Amino acid sequence: MPDGHPVTGLDEVVHQRVRLGILAIAHEARRVEFGYLRTQLDLTAGNLSKHLSVLETAGLIDIEKGYEGKRGRTWITLTRDGTTALAEEIGRLKVLIARVETPAEET
Amino acid sequence: MTTDSVSTGDDPHRLLADVRDLTGRVRRDQRLTWVALLVLAAVTLVAIPFDWFFLKLDCDDSGCVFARRGMLYYWPPALLLAYAAIAVSYVRAARERGLGARVLPYAITGAVTAVLFTAAYTAAAAYFPSNPPFDGGPMPFWWIVLDRLIAPWGLIGLALLVLSHLERNVPLLVFTLAYLVLVLLVLPTTEGMSAPAWVSGTNAQIRLSMALPQLIVGVVLLAGGIGFARARRSSSPAGGRSA
């Protein structure tokens, strides 16, 4: 693999379709509720929880649990590191696409 | 429902497309365009009686001098209340949908325009009676457009431009541009338009000439609000989210 190839810089935590989706939604929404994420990403509660746990452990999101009336609600917000990680991942994806689409210059 | 995640080796094109799709959905779900337009329509229509009854009119053989006192009494608090109501509506609706809101810059822009209008109107009322612009001669069109821009109806358009940018809302951008063309270039919002010939009396004619442009602006905003509400309903039968 050539030195400086964008793949070498991929973050395994972020370079994953569901987790990237979570970060993208949380970034756009400022804060997002668990149920909204589950619906938009078409996941089971258990599976979404696993991905949220990975992101929280990596320090990319904050999870806040509370109640509205008798209804429990879980809100997810992006941390500063999460915002940076999302921007870097999108930048790397664009570089990857650019390299794939200009094969003649690379080979 | 998906029960496991997709592999990390996903196609970059697809990942980026997913990100764009998801962010687009969030933006659509955060929108409450029809509420903003209906509130602004209501504020515009309610202004008409204020302008009518608080219009100070002095007529003699040489002509009439008028001052639209109602605009200063009504619009600054009305704009502030309207933008506060719109911001609260956005935040509550977004929260119910499980999202945060991105309306604060719009509300701040609206509040700033209210202050700008008050300052400009007060300064003009103090300065121009003794220093008429262009020596009291005919005013160039750019001056008239500027005058219309800093009037409440022009400022509403500027704030709507900010909202369309925040929401990345192309239909609202198109509506706002058409609205701005109407209130800046077509409708004589600050000068008044010709009253129908059947209206008798200078007093009533002048008041009506001021009311008609406001009525048109209010109806346009109302129609826009209804249009966006209908578009929302038709595009999302499960609860309406996109307009």
Coordinates of C-alpha atoms in Angstrom, one line a residue:
Chain A
M1 CA 0.0 0.0 0.0
P2 CA 1.5 3.4 -0.9
D3 CA 2.6 5.7 1.8
G4 CA -0.1 8.2 2.8
H5 CA -3.0 6.2 1.3
P6 CA -6.2 7.4 2.8
V7 CA -7.2 3.9 3.8
T8 CA -4.4 3.8 6.3
G9 CA -6.0 6.6 8.2
L10 CA -9.4 5.1 8.4
D11 CA -10.9 5.1 11.9
E12 CA -12.5 1.7 12.6
V13 CA -14.9 3.2 15.0
V14 CA -16.2 5.7 12.5
H15 CA -15.7 3.9 9.2
Q16 CA -18.8 1.8 9.7
R17 CA -22.1 2.5 8.0
V18 CA -24.3 2.6 11.0
R19 CA -22.0 4.5 13.3
L20 CA -21.2 7.0 10.5
G21 CA -25.0 7.4 10.1
I22 CA -25.4 8.0 13.9
L23 CA -22.7 10.7 13.8
A24 CA -24.2 12.3 10.7
I25 CA -27.7 12.5 12.2
A26 CA -26.5 13.7 15.5
H27 CA -24.3 16.4 13.9
E28 CA -27.2 17.7 11.7
A29 CA -29.8 17.5 14.5
R30 CA -27.7 19.0 17.2
R31 CA -29.2 16.4 19.5
V32 CA -31.2 13.3 18.6
E33 CA -33.5 10.9 20.4
F34 CA -32.8 7.2 20.5
G35 CA -36.2 6.4 18.8
Y36 CA -35.5 8.7 15.9
L37 CA -32.1 7.0 15.3
R38 CA -33.7 3.6 15.5
T39 CA -36.3 4.5 12.9
Q40 CA -34.0 6.3 10.5
L41 CA -31.3 3.6 10.6
D42 CA -33.8 0.8 10.7
L43 CA -32.1 -1.0 13.6
T44 CA -33.3 -3.0 16.6
A45 CA -32.9 -1.3 19.9
G46 CA -30.3 -3.8 21.0
N47 CA -28.2 -3.3 17.9
L48 CA -28.4 0.5 18.1
S49 CA -27.4 0.4 21.8
K50 CA -24.3 -1.6 20.8
H51 CA -23.2 1.0 18.3
L52 CA -24.0 3.9 20.7
S53 CA -21.9 2.2 23.3
V54 CA -18.9 1.9 20.9
L55 CA -19.2 5.6 20.0
E56 CA -19.6 6.6 23.7
T57 CA -16.6 4.6 24.7
A58 CA -14.6 6.3 22.0
G59 CA -15.7 9.7 23.4
L60 CA -17.5 10.7 20.2
I61 CA -21.0 11.1 21.6
D62 CA -22.6 11.9 24.9
I63 CA -25.7 10.0 26.0
E64 CA -28.2 11.7 28.3
K65 CA -31.1 9.7 29.8
G66 CA -34.2 11.3 31.3
Y67 CA -37.9 11.3 31.5
E68 CA -40.7 13.3 29.9
G69 CA -43.7 12.6 32.0
K70 CA -43.6 8.9 32.5
R71 CA -41.8 8.3 29.2
G72 CA -38.2 7.6 29.3
R73 CA -36.1 9.3 26.6
T74 CA -32.5 9.0 25.6
W75 CA -30.8 11.9 23.9
I76 CA -27.6 11.7 22.0
T77 CA -25.3 14.6 21.2
L78 CA -22.0 14.8 19.4
T79 CA -18.9 15.7 21.3
R80 CA -16.2 17.9 19.9
D81 CA -14.1 14.8 19.1
G82 CA -17.2 13.3 17.4
T83 CA -17.6 16.4 15.2
T84 CA -13.9 16.2 14.3
A85 CA -14.0 12.4 13.6
L86 CA -17.1 12.8 11.4
A87 CA -15.4 15.6 9.4
E88 CA -12.2 13.6 9.0
E89 CA -14.1 10.5 7.9
I90 CA -16.0 12.4 5.3
G91 CA -12.8 14.0 4.1
R92 CA -11.1 10.6 3.8
L93 CA -14.0 9.1 1.9
K94 CA -13.9 12.0 -0.6
V95 CA -10.1 11.4 -1.0
L96 CA -10.7 7.7 -1.6
I97 CA -13.4 8.4 -4.2
A98 CA -11.2 10.9 -5.9
R99 CA -8.4 8.3 -6.1
V100 CA -10.6 5.6 -7.3
E101 CA -12.0 7.8 -10.0
T102 CA -8.5 8.9 -11.3
P103 CA -6.8 5.5 -11.7
A104 CA -4.5 6.5 -14.6
E105 CA -2.6 9.0 -12.5
E106 CA -2.1 6.6 -9.6
T107 CA -0.8 3.5 -11.5
Chain B
M1 CA -35.2 -4.6 10.7
T2 CA -31.5 -4.9 10.4
T3 CA -30.0 -6.9 13.3
D4 CA -26.4 -6.5 12.5
S5 CA -24.1 -3.9 11.2
V6 CA -22.7 -3.7 7.7
S7 CA -19.1 -4.5 7.2
T8 CA -16.5 -1.8 7.6
G9 CA -15.4 -2.2 4.0
D10 CA -18.5 -0.4 2.6
D11 CA -18.2 1.4 -0.7
P12 CA -17.2 5.1 0.0
H13 CA -19.7 6.3 -2.6
R14 CA -22.5 4.5 -0.7
L15 CA -21.3 5.7 2.7
L16 CA -21.3 9.3 1.5
A17 CA -24.6 8.9 -0.2
D18 CA -26.0 7.5 3.1
V19 CA -24.6 10.5 5.0
R20 CA -26.2 12.9 2.5
D21 CA -29.5 11.1 2.6
L22 CA -29.6 11.0 6.4
T23 CA -28.7 14.6 6.8
G24 CA -31.3 15.6 4.2
R25 CA -34.0 13.6 6.2
V26 CA -33.0 15.3 9.4
R27 CA -33.3 18.8 7.8
R28 CA -36.7 17.9 6.3
D29 CA -37.9 16.7 9.7
Q30 CA -36.7 19.8 11.4
R31 CA -38.7 22.1 9.1
L32 CA -41.8 23.9 10.1
T33 CA -41.9 26.3 7.2
W34 CA -45.6 26.6 7.1
V35 CA -45.9 27.7 10.7
A36 CA -43.3 30.5 10.1
L37 CA -45.2 31.7 7.0
L38 CA -48.6 31.6 8.7
V39 CA -47.3 33.5 11.8
L40 CA -45.8 36.2 9.5
A41 CA -49.0 36.3 7.5
A42 CA -51.0 36.9 10.6
V43 CA -48.6 39.6 11.8
T44 CA -48.8 41.3 8.5
L45 CA -52.6 41.2 8.3
V46 CA -53.1 42.4 11.9
A47 CA -50.8 45.4 11.1
I48 CA -53.3 46.8 8.6
P49 CA -55.8 48.2 11.2
F50 CA -52.9 49.6 13.2
D51 CA -51.6 51.4 10.2
W52 CA -55.1 52.6 9.2
F53 CA -56.1 54.0 12.6
F54 CA -52.7 55.5 13.6
L55 CA -52.0 57.1 10.3
K56 CA -51.5 60.8 11.0
L57 CA -52.9 62.8 8.1
D58 CA -52.8 66.6 7.6
C59 CA -54.4 67.8 4.4
D60 CA -54.7 71.4 3.1
D61 CA -55.1 73.0 -0.3
S62 CA -51.5 72.3 -1.3
G63 CA -51.7 68.6 -0.5
C64 CA -51.5 66.1 2.3
V65 CA -48.7 65.2 4.7
F66 CA -49.0 61.9 6.5
A67 CA -47.0 59.9 9.0
R68 CA -47.5 56.2 9.6
R69 CA -47.2 56.2 13.4
G70 CA -48.9 52.8 13.6
M71 CA -45.9 51.1 12.0
L72 CA -43.6 52.3 14.8
Y73 CA -46.1 51.3 17.5
Y74 CA -46.9 48.0 16.1
W75 CA -44.1 46.4 14.1
P76 CA -41.1 46.2 16.5
P77 CA -43.0 44.3 19.3
A78 CA -45.0 42.4 16.7
L79 CA -41.8 41.2 14.9
L80 CA -40.1 40.2 18.2
L81 CA -43.2 38.3 19.3
A82 CA -43.5 36.6 15.9
Y83 CA -40.0 35.4 15.8
A84 CA -40.1 34.2 19.4
A85 CA -43.3 32.3 18.6
I86 CA -41.8 30.8 15.5
A87 CA -38.6 29.7 17.4
V88 CA -40.7 28.1 20.2
S89 CA -42.8 26.3 17.6
Y90 CA -39.7 25.0 15.9
V91 CA -38.1 23.8 19.1
R92 CA -41.2 22.0 20.3
A93 CA -42.0 20.3 17.0
A94 CA -38.4 19.2 16.6
R95 CA -38.3 17.9 20.2
E96 CA -41.5 15.9 19.6
R97 CA -39.9 14.3 16.6
G98 CA -36.8 13.5 18.6
L99 CA -34.5 16.1 17.2
G100 CA -32.8 19.4 18.2
A101 CA -33.8 22.5 16.3
R102 CA -31.6 24.8 14.1
V103 CA -33.9 27.9 14.2
L104 CA -32.0 30.1 16.6
P105 CA -30.0 32.0 13.9
Y106 CA -33.3 32.8 12.2
A107 CA -34.9 34.1 15.3
I108 CA -31.8 36.2 16.1
T109 CA -31.9 37.6 12.5
G110 CA -35.6 38.4 12.9
A111 CA -35.0 40.2 16.2
V112 CA -32.1 42.1 14.6
T113 CA -34.3 43.2 11.7
A114 CA -36.9 44.4 14.2
V115 CA -34.2 46.6 15.9
L116 CA -32.9 47.7 12.5
F117 CA -36.4 48.8 11.4
T118 CA -37.0 50.7 14.6
A119 CA -33.7 52.5 14.4
A120 CA -34.1 53.3 10.7
Y121 CA -37.7 54.5 11.1
T122 CA -36.9 56.6 14.1
A123 CA -33.9 58.2 12.4
A124 CA -35.8 58.9 9.2
A125 CA -38.7 60.4 11.2
A126 CA -36.3 62.7 13.0
Y127 CA -34.1 63.7 10.1
F128 CA -36.0 63.8 6.9
P129 CA -38.8 66.3 7.7
S130 CA -36.2 69.1 7.9
N131 CA -33.8 67.5 5.4
P132 CA -35.8 66.0 2.6
P133 CA -33.8 63.5 0.6
F134 CA -32.8 64.6 -2.9
D135 CA -33.9 68.2 -2.0
G136 CA -37.5 67.1 -2.0
G137 CA -37.3 66.1 -5.7
P138 CA -38.1 62.8 -7.3
M139 CA -36.4 59.9 -5.6
P140 CA -34.3 57.5 -7.7
F141 CA -35.6 53.9 -7.9
W142 CA -32.7 52.5 -5.8
W143 CA -33.7 54.7 -2.9
I144 CA -37.3 53.5 -3.1
V145 CA -36.1 49.9 -3.2
L146 CA -33.8 50.6 -0.1
D147 CA -36.8 52.2 1.6
R148 CA -38.9 49.1 0.9
L149 CA -36.1 46.8 2.0
I150 CA -35.9 48.2 5.5
A151 CA -39.6 48.3 5.9
P152 CA -41.1 45.3 7.8
W153 CA -42.2 43.5 4.7
G154 CA -38.7 43.6 3.2
L155 CA -37.1 42.6 6.4
I156 CA -39.4 39.6 6.7
G157 CA -38.0 38.5 3.3
L158 CA -34.4 38.9 4.5
A159 CA -35.1 36.7 7.5
L160 CA -36.8 34.1 5.3
L161 CA -33.7 34.0 3.2
V162 CA -31.7 33.1 6.4
L163 CA -34.3 30.4 7.2
S164 CA -34.1 28.9 3.7
H165 CA -30.3 28.7 4.0
L166 CA -30.5 27.2 7.5
E167 CA -33.0 24.5 6.3
R168 CA -31.3 24.1 2.9
N169 CA -34.8 24.5 1.8
V170 CA -34.9 25.2 -2.0
P171 CA -38.7 25.6 -2.3
L172 CA -38.6 28.2 0.5
L173 CA -35.7 29.9 -1.2
V174 CA -37.6 30.1 -4.5
F175 CA -40.7 31.4 -2.6
T176 CA -38.6 34.0 -0.7
L177 CA -36.9 35.3 -3.9
A178 CA -40.3 35.7 -5.6
Y179 CA -41.6 37.4 -2.4
L180 CA -38.7 39.8 -2.3
V181 CA -39.2 40.7 -6.0
L182 CA -42.8 41.4 -5.1
V183 CA -42.2 43.6 -2.0
L184 CA -39.1 45.4 -3.3
L185 CA -39.8 45.9 -7.0
V186 CA -43.5 45.5 -7.6
L187 CA -45.6 46.5 -4.7
P188 CA -45.4 50.2 -3.5
T189 CA -45.4 49.0 0.2
T190 CA -44.0 52.3 1.5
E191 CA -45.5 54.7 -0.9
G192 CA -49.0 53.3 -1.2
M193 CA -50.9 52.2 -4.3
S194 CA -53.7 53.9 -6.1
A195 CA -57.0 53.4 -4.3
P196 CA -60.1 52.4 -6.3
A197 CA -61.9 55.3 -7.9
W198 CA -65.1 54.5 -6.0
V199 CA -63.5 55.3 -2.7
S200 CA -64.6 58.8 -1.8
G201 CA -62.6 61.3 0.3
T202 CA -58.9 61.9 0.4
N203 CA -58.6 60.6 3.9
A204 CA -60.0 57.2 3.1
Q205 CA -58.2 57.0 -0.2
I206 CA -54.8 57.5 1.4
R207 CA -55.5 55.0 4.2
L208 CA -56.7 52.5 1.6
S209 CA -53.7 53.1 -0.6
M210 CA -51.4 52.0 2.3
A211 CA -53.6 49.1 3.3
L212 CA -53.8 47.4 -0.1
P213 CA -50.1 46.5 -0.5
Q214 CA -50.1 45.1 3.1
L215 CA -53.2 43.1 2.3
I216 CA -51.4 41.6 -0.8
V217 CA -48.3 40.8 1.2
G218 CA -50.3 39.1 3.9
V219 CA -52.3 37.1 1.4
V220 CA -49.0 36.0 -0.3
L221 CA -47.5 34.9 3.0
L222 CA -50.8 33.1 3.9
A223 CA -50.9 31.3 0.5
G224 CA -47.3 30.3 1.0
G225 CA -48.0 28.9 4.5
I226 CA -51.0 27.0 3.2
G227 CA -48.9 25.7 0.2
F228 CA -46.1 24.5 2.4
A229 CA -48.5 22.9 4.8
R230 CA -50.2 21.0 2.0
A231 CA -46.9 19.9 0.5
R232 CA -45.8 18.6 3.9
R233 CA -49.0 16.6 4.2
S234 CA -48.9 15.2 0.7
S235 CA -45.2 14.2 0.9
S236 CA -45.5 12.5 4.2
P237 CA -48.8 10.8 4.9
A238 CA -47.6 9.3 8.1
G239 CA -47.3 12.6 9.9
G240 CA -46.1 15.3 7.6
R241 CA -42.5 16.2 7.8
S242 CA -41.0 17.7 4.8
A243 CA -42.3 21.2 4.1

